[in-house]
Coordinates of N, CA and C in Angstrom, one line a residue:
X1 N 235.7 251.8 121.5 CA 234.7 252.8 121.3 C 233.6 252.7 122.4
X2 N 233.3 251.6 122.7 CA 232.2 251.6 124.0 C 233.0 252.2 125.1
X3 N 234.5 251.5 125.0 CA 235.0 252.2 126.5 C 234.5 253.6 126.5
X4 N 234.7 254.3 125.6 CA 234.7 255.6 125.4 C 233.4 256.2 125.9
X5 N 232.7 256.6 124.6 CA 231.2 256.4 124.2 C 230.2 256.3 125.8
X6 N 230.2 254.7 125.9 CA 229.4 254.1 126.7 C 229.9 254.3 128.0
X7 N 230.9 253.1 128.4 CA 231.2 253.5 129.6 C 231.4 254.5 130.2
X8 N 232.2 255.8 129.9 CA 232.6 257.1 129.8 C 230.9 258.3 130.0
X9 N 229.9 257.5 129.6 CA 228.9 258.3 129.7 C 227.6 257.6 131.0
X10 N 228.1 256.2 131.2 CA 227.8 255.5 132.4 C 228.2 256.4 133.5
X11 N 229.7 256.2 133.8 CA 230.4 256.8 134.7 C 229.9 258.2 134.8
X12 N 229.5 259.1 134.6 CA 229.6 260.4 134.8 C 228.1 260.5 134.9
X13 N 227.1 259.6 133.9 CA 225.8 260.0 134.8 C 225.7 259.4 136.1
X14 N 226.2 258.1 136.6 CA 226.2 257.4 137.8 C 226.9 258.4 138.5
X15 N 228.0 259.3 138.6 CA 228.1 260.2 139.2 C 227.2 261.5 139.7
X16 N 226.7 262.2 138.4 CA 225.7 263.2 138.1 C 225.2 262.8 139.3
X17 N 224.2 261.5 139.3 CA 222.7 261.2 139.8 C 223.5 260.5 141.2
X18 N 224.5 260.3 141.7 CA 225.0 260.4 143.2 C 225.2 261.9 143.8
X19 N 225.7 262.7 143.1 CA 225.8 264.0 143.5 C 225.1 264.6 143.4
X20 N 223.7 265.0 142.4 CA 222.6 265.9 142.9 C 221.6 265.4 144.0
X21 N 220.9 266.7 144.4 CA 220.7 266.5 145.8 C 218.8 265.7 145.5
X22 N 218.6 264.9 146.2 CA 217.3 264.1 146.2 C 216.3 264.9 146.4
X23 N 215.0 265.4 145.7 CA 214.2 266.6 145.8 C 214.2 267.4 145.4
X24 N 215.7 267.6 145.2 CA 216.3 269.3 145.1 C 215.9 269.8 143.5
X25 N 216.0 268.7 142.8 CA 216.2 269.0 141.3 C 217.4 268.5 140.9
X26 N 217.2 268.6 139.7 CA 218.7 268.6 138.8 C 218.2 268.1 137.5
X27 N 219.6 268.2 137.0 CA 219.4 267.6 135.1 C 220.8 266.8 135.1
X28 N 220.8 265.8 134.3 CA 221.5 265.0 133.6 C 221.5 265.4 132.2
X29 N 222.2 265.4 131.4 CA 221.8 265.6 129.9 C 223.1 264.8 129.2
X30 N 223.0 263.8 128.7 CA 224.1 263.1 127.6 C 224.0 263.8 126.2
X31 N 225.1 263.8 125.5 CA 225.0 263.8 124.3 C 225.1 262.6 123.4
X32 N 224.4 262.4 122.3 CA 224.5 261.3 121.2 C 224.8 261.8 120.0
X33 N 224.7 260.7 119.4 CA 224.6 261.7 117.6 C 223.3 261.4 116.8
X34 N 223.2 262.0 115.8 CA 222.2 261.7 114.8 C 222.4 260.3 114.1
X35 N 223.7 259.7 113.6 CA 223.9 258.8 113.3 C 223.2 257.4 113.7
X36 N 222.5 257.9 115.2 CA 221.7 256.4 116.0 C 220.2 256.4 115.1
X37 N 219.4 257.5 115.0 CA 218.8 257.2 114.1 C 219.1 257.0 113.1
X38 N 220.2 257.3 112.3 CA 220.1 256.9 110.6 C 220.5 255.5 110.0
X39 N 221.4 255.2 110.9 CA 222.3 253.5 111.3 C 222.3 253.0 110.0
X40 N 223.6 253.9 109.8 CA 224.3 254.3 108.1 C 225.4 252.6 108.6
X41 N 225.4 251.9 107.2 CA 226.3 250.9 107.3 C 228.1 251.4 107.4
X42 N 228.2 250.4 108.1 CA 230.3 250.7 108.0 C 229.7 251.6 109.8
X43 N 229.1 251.9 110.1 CA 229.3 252.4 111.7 C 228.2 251.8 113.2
X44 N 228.7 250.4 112.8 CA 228.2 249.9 113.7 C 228.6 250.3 114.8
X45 N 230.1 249.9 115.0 CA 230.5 250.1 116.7 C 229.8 251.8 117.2
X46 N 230.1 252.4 116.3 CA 230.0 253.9 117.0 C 228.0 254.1 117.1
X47 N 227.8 253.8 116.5 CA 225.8 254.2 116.2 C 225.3 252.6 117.4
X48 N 226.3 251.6 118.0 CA 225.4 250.8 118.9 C 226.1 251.1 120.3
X49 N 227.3 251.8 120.1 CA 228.1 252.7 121.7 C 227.0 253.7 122.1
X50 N 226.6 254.5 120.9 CA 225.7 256.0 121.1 C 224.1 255.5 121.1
X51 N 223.8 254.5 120.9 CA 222.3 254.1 120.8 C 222.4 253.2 122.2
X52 N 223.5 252.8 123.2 CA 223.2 252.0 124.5 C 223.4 253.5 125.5
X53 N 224.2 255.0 125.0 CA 223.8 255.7 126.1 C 222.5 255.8 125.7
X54 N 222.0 256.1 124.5 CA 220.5 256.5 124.7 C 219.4 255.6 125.3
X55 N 219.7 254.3 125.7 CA 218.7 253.4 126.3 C 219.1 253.6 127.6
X56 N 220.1 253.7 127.8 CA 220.9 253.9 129.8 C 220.2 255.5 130.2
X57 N 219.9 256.6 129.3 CA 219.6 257.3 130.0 C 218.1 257.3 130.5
X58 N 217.6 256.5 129.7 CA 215.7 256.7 129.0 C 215.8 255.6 130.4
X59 N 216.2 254.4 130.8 CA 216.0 254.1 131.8 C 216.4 254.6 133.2
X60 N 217.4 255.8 133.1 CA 217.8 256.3 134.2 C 216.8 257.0 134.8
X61 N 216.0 257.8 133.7 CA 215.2 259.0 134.2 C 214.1 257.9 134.6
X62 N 213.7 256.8 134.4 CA 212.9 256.3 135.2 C 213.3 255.4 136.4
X63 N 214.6 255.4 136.9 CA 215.3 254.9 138.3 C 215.0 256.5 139.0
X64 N 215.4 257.6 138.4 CA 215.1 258.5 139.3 C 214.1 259.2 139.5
X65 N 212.9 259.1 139.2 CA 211.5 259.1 139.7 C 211.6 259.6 141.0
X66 N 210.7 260.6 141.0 CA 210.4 261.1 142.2 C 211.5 262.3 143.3
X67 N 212.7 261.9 142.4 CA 213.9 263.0 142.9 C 213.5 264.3 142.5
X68 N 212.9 264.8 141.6 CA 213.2 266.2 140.9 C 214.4 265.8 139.8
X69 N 215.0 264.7 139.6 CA 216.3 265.1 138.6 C 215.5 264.3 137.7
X70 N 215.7 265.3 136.4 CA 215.9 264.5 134.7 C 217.1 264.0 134.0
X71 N 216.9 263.0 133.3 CA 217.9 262.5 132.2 C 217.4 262.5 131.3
X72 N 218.1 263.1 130.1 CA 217.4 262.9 128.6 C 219.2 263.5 128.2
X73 N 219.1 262.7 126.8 CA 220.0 262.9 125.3 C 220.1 264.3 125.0
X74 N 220.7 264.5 124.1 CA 220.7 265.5 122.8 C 221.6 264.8 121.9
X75 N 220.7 264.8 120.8 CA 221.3 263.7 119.8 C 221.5 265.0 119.0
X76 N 223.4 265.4 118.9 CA 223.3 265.8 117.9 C 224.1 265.9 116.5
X77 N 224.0 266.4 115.2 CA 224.7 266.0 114.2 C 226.3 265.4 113.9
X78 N 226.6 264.7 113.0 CA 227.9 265.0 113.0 C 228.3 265.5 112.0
X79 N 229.9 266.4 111.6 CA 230.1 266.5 110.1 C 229.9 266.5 109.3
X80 N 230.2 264.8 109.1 CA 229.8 263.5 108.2 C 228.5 263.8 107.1
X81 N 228.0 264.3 108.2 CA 226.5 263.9 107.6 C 225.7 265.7 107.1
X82 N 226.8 266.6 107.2 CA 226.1 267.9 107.0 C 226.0 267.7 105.2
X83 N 226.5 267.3 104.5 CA 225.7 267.5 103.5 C 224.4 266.7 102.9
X84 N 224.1 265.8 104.1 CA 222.3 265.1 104.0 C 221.6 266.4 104.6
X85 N 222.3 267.2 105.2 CA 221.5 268.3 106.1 C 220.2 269.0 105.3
X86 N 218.8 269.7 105.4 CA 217.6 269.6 104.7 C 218.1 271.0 105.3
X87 N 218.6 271.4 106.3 CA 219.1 272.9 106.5 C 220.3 273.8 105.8
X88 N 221.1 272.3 104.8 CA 222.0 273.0 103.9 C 223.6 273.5 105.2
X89 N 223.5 272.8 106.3 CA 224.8 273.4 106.8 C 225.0 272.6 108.2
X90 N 226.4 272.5 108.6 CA 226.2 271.8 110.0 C 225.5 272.1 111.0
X91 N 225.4 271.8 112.1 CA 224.9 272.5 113.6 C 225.9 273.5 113.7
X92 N 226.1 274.7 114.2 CA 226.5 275.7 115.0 C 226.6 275.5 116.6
X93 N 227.3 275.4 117.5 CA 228.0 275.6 118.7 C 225.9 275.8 119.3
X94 N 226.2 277.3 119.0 CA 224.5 277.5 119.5 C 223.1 276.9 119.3
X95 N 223.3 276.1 118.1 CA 221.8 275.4 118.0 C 222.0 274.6 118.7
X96 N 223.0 273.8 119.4 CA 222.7 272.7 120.1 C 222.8 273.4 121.6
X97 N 223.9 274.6 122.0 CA 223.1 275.0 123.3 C 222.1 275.8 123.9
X98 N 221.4 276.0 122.9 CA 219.7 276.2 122.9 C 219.5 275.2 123.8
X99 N 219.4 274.1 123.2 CA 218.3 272.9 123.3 C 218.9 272.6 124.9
X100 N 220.4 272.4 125.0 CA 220.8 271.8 126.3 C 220.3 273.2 127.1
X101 N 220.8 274.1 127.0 CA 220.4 275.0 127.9 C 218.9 275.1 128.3
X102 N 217.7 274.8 127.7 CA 216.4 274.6 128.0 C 216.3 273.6 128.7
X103 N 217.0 272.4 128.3 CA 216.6 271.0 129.0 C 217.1 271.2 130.5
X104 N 218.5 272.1 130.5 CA 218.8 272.6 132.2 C 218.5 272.9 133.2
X105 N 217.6 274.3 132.2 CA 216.9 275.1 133.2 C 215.2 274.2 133.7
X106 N 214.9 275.5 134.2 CA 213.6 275.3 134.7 C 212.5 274.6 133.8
X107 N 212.8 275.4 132.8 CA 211.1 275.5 131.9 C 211.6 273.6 131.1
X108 N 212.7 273.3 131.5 CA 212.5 271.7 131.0 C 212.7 270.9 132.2
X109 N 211.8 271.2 133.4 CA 211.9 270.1 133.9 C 210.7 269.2 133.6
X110 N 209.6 269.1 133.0 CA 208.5 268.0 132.5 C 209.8 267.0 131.1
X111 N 210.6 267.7 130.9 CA 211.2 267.1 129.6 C 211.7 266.3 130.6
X112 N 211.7 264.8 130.1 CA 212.3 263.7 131.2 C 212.2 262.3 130.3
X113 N 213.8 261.6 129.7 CA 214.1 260.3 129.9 C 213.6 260.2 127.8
X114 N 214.4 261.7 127.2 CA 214.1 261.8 126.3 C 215.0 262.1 125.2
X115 N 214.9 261.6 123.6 CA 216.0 261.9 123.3 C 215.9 263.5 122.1
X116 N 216.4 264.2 122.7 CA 216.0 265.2 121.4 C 216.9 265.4 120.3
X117 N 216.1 265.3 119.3 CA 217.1 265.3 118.1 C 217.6 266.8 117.7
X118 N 218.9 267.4 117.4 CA 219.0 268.7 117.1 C 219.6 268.7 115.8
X119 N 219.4 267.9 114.9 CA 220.3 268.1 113.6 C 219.9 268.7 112.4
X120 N 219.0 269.9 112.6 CA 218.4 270.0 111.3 C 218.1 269.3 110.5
X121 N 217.3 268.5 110.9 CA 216.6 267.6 110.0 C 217.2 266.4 109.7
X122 N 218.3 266.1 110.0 CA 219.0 265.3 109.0 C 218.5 263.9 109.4
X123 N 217.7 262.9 110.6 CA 217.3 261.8 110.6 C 216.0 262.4 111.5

């Protein structure tokens, strides 16, 4: 699970943040799940794979300081957990690329080294 998970999300921001350009801008954005805040028993391995990208990013976006590039999360729902949902239904495809697509563009570049939760409420 960490190979996956962790390493798998090492690798590709360590890439991200070699390949965008110094100055220039850029975004990094990982996904997590909601499960890191709820840290439901029986899912350790998976809620401490998804809760070490969320500390590797929160310190990435402060290794990259001063580039123009952000790192921050999107922590979002899983299945599992749509019927704790306070919205009555899972995430939809589009509520979560709302959020990533903001954190992309322009108007989120102050958002930096952060985790946003998108699960309707659920943690």
């Amino acid at each position: 699970m960490f190979r996956v998970n962790t390493r798998g999300a090492f690798l590709c921001c360590r890439e991200a943040a070699n390949r965008l350009p110094r100055g220039g801008g850029g975004r990094i954005i990982a996904v997590t799940s909601s499960m890191v805040a709820q840290r439901k028993p029986g899912f350790a391995a998976y809620v401490g794979s998804k809760a070490a990208v969320e500390a590797m990013v929160t310190v990435l976006a402060k290794e990259l300081a001063g580039t123009g590039i952000t790192a921050n999360c999107n922590e979002a729902e899983v299945a599992r957990v749509a019927a704790e949902c306070p919205m009555g239904r899972i995430g939809r495809p589009h509520d979560i690329a709302n959020v990533v697509g903001f954190l992309a563009s322009a108007s989120g570049e102050w958002v930096n080294g952060q985790v946003v939760r998108v699960n309707g409420g659920v943690a």
